[in-house]
Coordinates of C-alpha atoms and ligand atoms in Angstrom, one line a residue:
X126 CA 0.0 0.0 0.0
X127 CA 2.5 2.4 1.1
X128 CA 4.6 1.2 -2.1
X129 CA 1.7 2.1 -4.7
X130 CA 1.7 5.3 -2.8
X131 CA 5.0 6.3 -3.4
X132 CA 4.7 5.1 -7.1
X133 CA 1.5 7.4 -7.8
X134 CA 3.3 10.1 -5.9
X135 CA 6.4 9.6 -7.9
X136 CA 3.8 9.4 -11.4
X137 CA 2.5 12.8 -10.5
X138 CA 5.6 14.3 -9.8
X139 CA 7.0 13.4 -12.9
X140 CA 4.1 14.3 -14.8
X141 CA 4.4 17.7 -13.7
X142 CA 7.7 17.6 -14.4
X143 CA 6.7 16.7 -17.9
X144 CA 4.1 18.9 -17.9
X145 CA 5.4 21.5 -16.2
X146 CA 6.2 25.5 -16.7
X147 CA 9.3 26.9 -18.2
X148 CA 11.0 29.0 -15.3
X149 CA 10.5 32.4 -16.9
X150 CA 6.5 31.6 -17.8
X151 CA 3.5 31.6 -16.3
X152 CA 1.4 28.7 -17.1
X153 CA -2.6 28.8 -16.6
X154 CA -3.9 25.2 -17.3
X155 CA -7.1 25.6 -17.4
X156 CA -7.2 27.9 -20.2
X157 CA -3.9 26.4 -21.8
X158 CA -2.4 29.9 -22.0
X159 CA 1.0 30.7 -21.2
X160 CA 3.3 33.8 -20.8
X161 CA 6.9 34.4 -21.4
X162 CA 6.3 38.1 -22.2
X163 CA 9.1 40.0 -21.0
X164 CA 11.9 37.7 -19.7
X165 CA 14.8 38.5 -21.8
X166 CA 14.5 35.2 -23.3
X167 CA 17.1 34.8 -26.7
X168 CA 15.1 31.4 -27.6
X169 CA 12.2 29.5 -27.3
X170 CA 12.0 28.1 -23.5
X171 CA 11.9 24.4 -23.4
X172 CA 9.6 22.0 -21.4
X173 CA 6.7 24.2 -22.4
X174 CA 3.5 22.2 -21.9
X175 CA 2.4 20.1 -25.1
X176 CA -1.2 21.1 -25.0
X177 CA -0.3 25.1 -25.0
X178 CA -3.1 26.7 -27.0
X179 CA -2.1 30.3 -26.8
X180 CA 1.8 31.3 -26.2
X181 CA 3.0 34.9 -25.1
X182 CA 7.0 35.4 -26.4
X183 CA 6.4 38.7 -27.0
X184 CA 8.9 41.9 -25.4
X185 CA 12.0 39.2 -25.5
X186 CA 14.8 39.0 -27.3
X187 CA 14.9 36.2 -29.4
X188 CA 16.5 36.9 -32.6
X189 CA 16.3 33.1 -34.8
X190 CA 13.5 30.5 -34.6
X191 CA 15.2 27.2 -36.1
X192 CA 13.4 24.6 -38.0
X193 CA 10.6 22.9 -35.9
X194 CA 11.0 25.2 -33.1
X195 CA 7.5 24.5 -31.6
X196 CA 7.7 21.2 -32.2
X197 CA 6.9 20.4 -28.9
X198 CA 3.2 22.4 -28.7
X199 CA 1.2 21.3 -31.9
X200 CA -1.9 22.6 -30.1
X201 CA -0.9 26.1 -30.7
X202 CA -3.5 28.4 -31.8
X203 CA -2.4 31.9 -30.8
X204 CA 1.4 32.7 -31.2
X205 CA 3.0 36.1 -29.9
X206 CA 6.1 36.7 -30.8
X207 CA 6.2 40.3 -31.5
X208 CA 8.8 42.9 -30.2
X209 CA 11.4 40.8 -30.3
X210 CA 14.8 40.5 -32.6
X211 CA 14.3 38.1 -35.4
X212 CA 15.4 38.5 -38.3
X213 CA 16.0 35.1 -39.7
X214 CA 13.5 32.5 -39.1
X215 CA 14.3 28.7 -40.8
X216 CA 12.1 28.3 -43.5
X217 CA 10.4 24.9 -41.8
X218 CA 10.3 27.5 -38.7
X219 CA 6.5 26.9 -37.9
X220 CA 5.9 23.9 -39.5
X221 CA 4.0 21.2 -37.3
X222 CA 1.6 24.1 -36.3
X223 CA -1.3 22.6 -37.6
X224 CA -4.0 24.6 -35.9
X225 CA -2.1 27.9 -35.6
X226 CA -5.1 30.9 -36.3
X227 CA -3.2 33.6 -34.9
X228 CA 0.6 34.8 -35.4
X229 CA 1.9 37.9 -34.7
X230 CA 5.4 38.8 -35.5
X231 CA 5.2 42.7 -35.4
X232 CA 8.0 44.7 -34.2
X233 CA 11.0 42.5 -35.4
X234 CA 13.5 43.1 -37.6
X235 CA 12.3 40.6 -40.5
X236 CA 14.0 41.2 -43.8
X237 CA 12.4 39.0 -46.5
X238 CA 9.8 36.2 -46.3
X239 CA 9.9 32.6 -47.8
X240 CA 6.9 31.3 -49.6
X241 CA 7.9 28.2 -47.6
X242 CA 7.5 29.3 -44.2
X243 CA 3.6 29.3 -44.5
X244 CA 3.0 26.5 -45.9
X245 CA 2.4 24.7 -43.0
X246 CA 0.1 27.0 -41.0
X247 CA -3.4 26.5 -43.4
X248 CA -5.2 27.4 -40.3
X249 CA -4.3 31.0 -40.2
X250 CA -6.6 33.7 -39.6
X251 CA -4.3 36.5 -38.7
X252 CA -1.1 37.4 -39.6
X253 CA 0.7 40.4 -38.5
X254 CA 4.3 41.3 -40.3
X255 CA 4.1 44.8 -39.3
X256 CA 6.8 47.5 -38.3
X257 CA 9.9 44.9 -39.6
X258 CA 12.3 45.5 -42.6
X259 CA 10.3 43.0 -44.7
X260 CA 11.3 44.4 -48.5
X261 CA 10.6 41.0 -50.9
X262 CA 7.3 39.0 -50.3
X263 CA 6.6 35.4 -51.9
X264 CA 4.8 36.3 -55.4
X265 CA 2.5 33.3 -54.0
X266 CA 2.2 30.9 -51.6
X267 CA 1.3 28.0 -53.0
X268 CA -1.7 26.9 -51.8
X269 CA -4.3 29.6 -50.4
X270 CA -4.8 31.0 -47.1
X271 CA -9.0 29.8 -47.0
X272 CA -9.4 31.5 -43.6
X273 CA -6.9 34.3 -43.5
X274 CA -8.9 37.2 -42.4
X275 CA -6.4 40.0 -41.0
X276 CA -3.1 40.9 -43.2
X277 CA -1.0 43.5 -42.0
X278 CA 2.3 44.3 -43.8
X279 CA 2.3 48.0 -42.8
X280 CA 5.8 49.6 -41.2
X281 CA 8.5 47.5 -44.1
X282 CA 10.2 48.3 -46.6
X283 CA 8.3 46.9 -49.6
X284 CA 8.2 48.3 -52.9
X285 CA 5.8 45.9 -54.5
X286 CA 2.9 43.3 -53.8
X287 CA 2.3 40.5 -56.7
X288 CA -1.5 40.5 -56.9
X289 CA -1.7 36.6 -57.4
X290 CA 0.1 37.0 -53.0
X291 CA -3.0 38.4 -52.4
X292 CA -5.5 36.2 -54.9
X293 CA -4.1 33.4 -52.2
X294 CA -6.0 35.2 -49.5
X295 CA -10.0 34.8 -50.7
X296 CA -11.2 35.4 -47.1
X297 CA -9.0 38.8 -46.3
X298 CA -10.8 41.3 -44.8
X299 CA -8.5 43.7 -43.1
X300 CA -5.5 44.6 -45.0
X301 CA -2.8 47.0 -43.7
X302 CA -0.5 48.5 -46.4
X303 CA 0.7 52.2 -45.2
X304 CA 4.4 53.2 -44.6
X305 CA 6.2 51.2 -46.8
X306 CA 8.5 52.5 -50.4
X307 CA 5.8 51.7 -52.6
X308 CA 6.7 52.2 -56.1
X309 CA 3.8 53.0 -58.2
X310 CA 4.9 51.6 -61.4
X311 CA 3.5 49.4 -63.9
X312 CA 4.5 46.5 -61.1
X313 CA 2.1 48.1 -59.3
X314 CA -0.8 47.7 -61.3
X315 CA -1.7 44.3 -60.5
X316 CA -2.3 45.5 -56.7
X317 CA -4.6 48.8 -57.4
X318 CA -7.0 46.8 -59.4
X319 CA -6.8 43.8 -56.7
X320 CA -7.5 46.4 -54.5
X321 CA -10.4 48.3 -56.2
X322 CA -12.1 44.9 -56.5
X323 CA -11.8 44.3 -52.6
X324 CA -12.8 47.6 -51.7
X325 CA -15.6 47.1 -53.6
X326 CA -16.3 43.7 -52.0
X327 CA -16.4 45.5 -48.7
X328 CA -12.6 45.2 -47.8
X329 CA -11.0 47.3 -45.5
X330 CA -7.7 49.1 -46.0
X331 CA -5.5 52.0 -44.8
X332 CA -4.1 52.8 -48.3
X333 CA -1.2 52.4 -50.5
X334 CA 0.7 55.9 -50.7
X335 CA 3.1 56.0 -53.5
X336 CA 7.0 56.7 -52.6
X337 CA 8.2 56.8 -56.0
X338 CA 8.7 58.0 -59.0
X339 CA 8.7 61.5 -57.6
X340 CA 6.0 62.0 -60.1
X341 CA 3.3 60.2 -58.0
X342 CA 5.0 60.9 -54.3
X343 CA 2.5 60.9 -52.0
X344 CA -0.4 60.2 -54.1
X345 CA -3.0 57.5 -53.0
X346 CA -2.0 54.3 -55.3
X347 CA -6.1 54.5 -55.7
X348 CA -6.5 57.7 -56.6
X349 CA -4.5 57.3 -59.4
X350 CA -6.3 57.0 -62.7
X351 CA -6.1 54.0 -65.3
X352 CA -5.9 56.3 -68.1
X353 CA -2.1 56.5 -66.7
X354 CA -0.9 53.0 -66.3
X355 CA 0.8 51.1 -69.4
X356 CA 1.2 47.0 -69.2
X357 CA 4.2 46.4 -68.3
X358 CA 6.7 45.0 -70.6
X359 CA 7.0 41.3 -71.2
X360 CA 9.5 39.1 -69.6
X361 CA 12.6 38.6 -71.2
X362 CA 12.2 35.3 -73.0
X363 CA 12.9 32.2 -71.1
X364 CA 15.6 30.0 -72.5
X365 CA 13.4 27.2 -71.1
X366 CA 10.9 25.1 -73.9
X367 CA 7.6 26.5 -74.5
X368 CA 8.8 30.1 -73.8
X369 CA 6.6 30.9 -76.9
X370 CA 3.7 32.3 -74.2
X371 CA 6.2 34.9 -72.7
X372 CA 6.6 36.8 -75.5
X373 CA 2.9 37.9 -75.9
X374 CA 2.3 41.7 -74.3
X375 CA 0.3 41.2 -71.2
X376 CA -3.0 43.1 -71.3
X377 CA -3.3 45.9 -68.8
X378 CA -5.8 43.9 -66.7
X379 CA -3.9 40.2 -66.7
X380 CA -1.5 39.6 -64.1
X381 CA 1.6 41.8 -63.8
X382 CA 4.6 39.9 -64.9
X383 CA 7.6 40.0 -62.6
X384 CA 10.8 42.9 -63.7
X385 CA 12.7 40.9 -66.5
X386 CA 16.0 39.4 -65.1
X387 CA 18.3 41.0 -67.7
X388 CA 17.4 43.2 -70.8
X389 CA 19.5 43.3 -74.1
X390 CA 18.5 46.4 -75.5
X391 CA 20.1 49.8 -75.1
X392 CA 17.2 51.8 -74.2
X393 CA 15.6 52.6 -70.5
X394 CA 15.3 49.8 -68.0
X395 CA 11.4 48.5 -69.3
X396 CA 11.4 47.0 -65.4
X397 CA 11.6 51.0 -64.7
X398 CA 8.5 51.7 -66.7
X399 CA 6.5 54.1 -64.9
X400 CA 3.3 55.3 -65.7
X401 CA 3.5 58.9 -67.2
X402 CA 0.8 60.8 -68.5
X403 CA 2.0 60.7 -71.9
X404 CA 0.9 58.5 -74.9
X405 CA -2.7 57.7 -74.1
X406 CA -4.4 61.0 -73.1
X407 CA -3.1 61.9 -76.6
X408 CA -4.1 58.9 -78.5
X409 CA -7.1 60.0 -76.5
X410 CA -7.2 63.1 -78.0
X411 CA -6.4 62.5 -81.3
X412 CA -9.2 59.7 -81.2
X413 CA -11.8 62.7 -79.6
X414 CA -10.6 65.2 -82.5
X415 CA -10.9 62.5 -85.4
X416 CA -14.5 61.9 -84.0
X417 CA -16.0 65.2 -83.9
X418 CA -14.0 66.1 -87.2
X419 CA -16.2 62.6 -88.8
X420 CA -19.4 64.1 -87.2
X421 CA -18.8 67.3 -88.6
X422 CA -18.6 66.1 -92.0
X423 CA -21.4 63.5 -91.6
X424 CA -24.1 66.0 -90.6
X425 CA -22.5 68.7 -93.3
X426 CA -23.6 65.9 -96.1
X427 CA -26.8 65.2 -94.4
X428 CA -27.6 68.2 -93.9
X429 CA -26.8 69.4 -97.9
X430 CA -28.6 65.9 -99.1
X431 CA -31.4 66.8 -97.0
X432 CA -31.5 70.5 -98.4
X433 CA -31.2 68.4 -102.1
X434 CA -33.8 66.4 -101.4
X435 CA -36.4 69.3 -100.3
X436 CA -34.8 71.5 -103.0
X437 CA -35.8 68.6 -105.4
X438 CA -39.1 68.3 -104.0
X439 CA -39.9 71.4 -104.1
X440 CA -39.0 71.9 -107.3
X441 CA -40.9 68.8 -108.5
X442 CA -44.1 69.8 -107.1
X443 CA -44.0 73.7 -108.2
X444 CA -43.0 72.1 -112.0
X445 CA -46.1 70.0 -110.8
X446 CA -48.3 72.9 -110.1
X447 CA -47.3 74.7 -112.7
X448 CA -48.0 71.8 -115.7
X449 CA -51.2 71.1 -113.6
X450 CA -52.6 74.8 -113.7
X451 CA -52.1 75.4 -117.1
X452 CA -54.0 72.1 -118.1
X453 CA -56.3 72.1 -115.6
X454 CA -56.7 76.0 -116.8
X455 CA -56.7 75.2 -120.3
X456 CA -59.6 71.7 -119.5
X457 CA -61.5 72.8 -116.3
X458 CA -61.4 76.4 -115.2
X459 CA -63.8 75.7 -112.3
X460 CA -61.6 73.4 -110.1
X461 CA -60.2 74.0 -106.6
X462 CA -56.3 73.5 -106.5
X463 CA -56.2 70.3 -104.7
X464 CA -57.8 68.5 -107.4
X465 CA -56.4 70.5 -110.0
X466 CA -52.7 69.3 -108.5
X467 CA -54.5 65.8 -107.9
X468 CA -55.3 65.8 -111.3
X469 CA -52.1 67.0 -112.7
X470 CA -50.0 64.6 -111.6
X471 CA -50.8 61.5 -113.4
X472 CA -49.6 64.3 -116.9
Ligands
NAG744 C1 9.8 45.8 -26.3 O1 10.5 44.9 -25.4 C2 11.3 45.5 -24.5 C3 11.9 44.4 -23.7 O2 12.6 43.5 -24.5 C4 10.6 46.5 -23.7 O3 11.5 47.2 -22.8 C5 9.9 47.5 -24.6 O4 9.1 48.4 -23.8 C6 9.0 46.8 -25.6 N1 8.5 47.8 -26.5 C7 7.2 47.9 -26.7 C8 6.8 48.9 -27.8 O5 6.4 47.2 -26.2
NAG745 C1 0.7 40.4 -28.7 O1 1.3 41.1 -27.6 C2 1.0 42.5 -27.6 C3 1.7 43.1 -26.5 O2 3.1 43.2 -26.8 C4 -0.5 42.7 -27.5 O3 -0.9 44.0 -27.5 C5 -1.2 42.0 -28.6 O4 -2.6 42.0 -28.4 C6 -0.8 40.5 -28.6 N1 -1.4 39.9 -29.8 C7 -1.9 38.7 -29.8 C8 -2.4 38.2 -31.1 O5 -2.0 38.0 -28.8
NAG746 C1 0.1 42.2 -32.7 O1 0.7 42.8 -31.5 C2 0.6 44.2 -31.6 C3 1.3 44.7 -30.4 O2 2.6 44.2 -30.2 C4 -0.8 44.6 -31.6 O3 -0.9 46.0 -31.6 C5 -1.5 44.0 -32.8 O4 -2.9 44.3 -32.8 C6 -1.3 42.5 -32.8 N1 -1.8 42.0 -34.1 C7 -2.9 41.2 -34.1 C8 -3.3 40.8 -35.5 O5 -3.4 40.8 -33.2
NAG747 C1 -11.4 27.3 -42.3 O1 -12.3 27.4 -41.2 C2 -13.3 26.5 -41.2 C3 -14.3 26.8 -40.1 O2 -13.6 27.0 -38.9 C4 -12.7 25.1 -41.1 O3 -13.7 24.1 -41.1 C5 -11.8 24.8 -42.2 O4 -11.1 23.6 -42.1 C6 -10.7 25.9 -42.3 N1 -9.9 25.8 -43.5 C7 -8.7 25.3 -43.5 C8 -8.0 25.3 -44.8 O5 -8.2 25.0 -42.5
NAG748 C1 15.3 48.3 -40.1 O1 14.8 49.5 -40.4 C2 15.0 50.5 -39.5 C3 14.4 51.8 -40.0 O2 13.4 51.6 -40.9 C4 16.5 50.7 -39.3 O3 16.7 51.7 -38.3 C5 17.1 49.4 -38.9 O4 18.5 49.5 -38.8 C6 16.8 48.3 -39.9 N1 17.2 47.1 -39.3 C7 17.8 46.2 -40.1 C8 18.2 44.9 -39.4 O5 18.0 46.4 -41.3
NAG749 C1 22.8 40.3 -68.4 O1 23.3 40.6 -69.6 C2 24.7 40.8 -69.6 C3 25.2 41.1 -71.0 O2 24.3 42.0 -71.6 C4 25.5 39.6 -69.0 O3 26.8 39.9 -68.9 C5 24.9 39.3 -67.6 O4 25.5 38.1 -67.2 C6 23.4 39.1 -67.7 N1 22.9 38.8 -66.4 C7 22.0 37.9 -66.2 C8 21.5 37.8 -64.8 O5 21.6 37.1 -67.0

């Protein structure tokens, strides 16, 4: 008796053991949550209990997450990790995660993104990439986001966003773009009409503002009319087989195709193409002028066939009348001139 005693004392302690809290956290079981905000942690505390939901790392200084690194809590729904310094995470960094809705990585010092590192996480409701020095997102991510609700990229350093990134997020509601270098050229065509189309939808979103060309510094990407953009060029032709498709223009409403790795020719950088109020409002023009010019003349020839044909008409029924008269004169003197001209015309 006493033996069993000792041996489910000895269970229990070890299962807290197992299941116990890192040093530096807090653990609430009940709930599942718990925090290691603000410990000067560098990494990921071990021993953290496997059936964690929710997980506070945030206002530590952990500057790397390796390759599985929360491998041992699969359960995780809710990830904090913001204010912290990472700045490279392994691209298998949050793989096993399963059910993970929310992740927050604000306030880091992020520089790029693999497409790879979000693969795993097809749960994801929220994502917050804000205020790092994120300057190169995936063009897409493979599979979509189905429940991704909340996208926040404001605070980086980007210059573009491939529209197919954000085809991969059907359920986005909540989109946070402001502060970042955006470059409003042709690149960025894909991402106004994206965004006109989710506006429209009901999307909400606190604006692209243009940093360059210094022609459209400072505009809203939005506000920015249509009438300005030109497709962009098309992709330097693959060496590859079946390169054949590349070489067709893109229309201005397909896809934007990605800056062309290298270009032959000895004029300006097509990549650079920017969107200058040039060629079409005069094509415009010129098509406005040619169309009045062709109404002009139109009604001119109407109007003189028109002033022919009553001329002619006119004429034809005064000959009329005049024939008429003089016969009907000459026959029936008594007549009124309706049935004089009635009887005329058969002459
Ligand atoms: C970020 O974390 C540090 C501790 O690592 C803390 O002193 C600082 O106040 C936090 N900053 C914000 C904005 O919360
Ligand atoms: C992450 O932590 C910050 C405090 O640093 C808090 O304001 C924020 O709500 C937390 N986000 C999530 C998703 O828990
Ligand atoms: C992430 O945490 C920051 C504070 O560090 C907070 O302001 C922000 O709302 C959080 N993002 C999400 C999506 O919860
Ligand atoms: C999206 O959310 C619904 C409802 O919570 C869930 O049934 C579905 O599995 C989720 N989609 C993915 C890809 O996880
Ligand atoms: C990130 O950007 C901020 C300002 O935008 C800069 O002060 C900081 O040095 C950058 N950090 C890295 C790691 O590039
Ligand atoms: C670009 O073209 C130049 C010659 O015009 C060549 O030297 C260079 O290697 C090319 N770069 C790439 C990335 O193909």
């Amino acid at each position: 008796m006493k033996g069993e005693l000792l041996l489910l004392s000895g269970v229990t302690v070890l299962l807290q053991a197992v299941h116990g809290c890192p040093d530096k956290c807090r653990c609430h079981s009940p709930t599942n949550f718990v925090d290691c905000s603000q410990q000067g942690l560098a990494e990921i505390p071990s021993n953290l209990p496997p059936q964690t939901r929710t997980l506070h790392l945030q206002d530590n200084q952990i500057h790397q997450l390796p390759a599985f690194a929360f491998r041992s809590v699969p359960w995780l729904t809710t990830l904090n990790l913001s204010n912290n310094s990472l700045s490279n995470l392994a691209p298998q960094a949050f793989n096993g995660l399963q059910h993970l809705q929310v992740l927050n990585l604000t306030q880091n010092s992020l520089l790029f993104l693999e497409s790879r590192l979000f693969h795993s996480l097809p749960q994801l409701r929220e994502l917050d990439l804000s205020s790092n020095n994120i300057s190169h997102l995936p063009t897409s991510l493979g599979k979509p986001w189905e429940n991704l609700t909340i996208f926040a990229v404001q605070q980086n350093q980007l210059q573009q966003l491939d529209g197919a990134l954000l085809e991969s997020m059907p359920s986005v509601r909540l989109l946070f773009l402001k502060d970042n270098l955006w470059k409003c050229n042709c690149h960025l065509l894909g991402l106004k009409l994206w965004l006109e189309k989710f506006i429209y939808k009901g999307g909400i979103t606190d604006g692209v503002i243009c940093s360059s060309p210094d022609t459209w510094k400072g505009k809203d990407l939005l506000k920015i009319p249509h009438d300005l953009y030109q497709p962009c060029p098309p992709p330097a032709p693959a060496p590859a087989p079946g390169s054949s498709q590349t070489q067709q223009p893109s229309s201005a409403h397909g896809a934007v195709p990605r800056p062309p790795e290298n270009h032959s020719s000895g004029e300006r950088d097509p990549s650079e193409c920017e969107f200058k109020p040039k060629p079409r409002p005069a094509n415009l023009r010129h098509a406005i002028a040619t169309i009045i010019v062709t109404g002009v003349v139109c009604g001119v020839l109407c109007l003189m066939m028109l002033a022919a044909a009553i001329y002619g008409c006119t004429y034809a029924a005064i000959t009329a009348q005049y024939h008429g008269g003089c016969w009907a004169q000459t026959n029936e003197p008594g007549k009124t001139e309706g049935k004089e001209l009635f009887d005329c015309s058969p002459a």
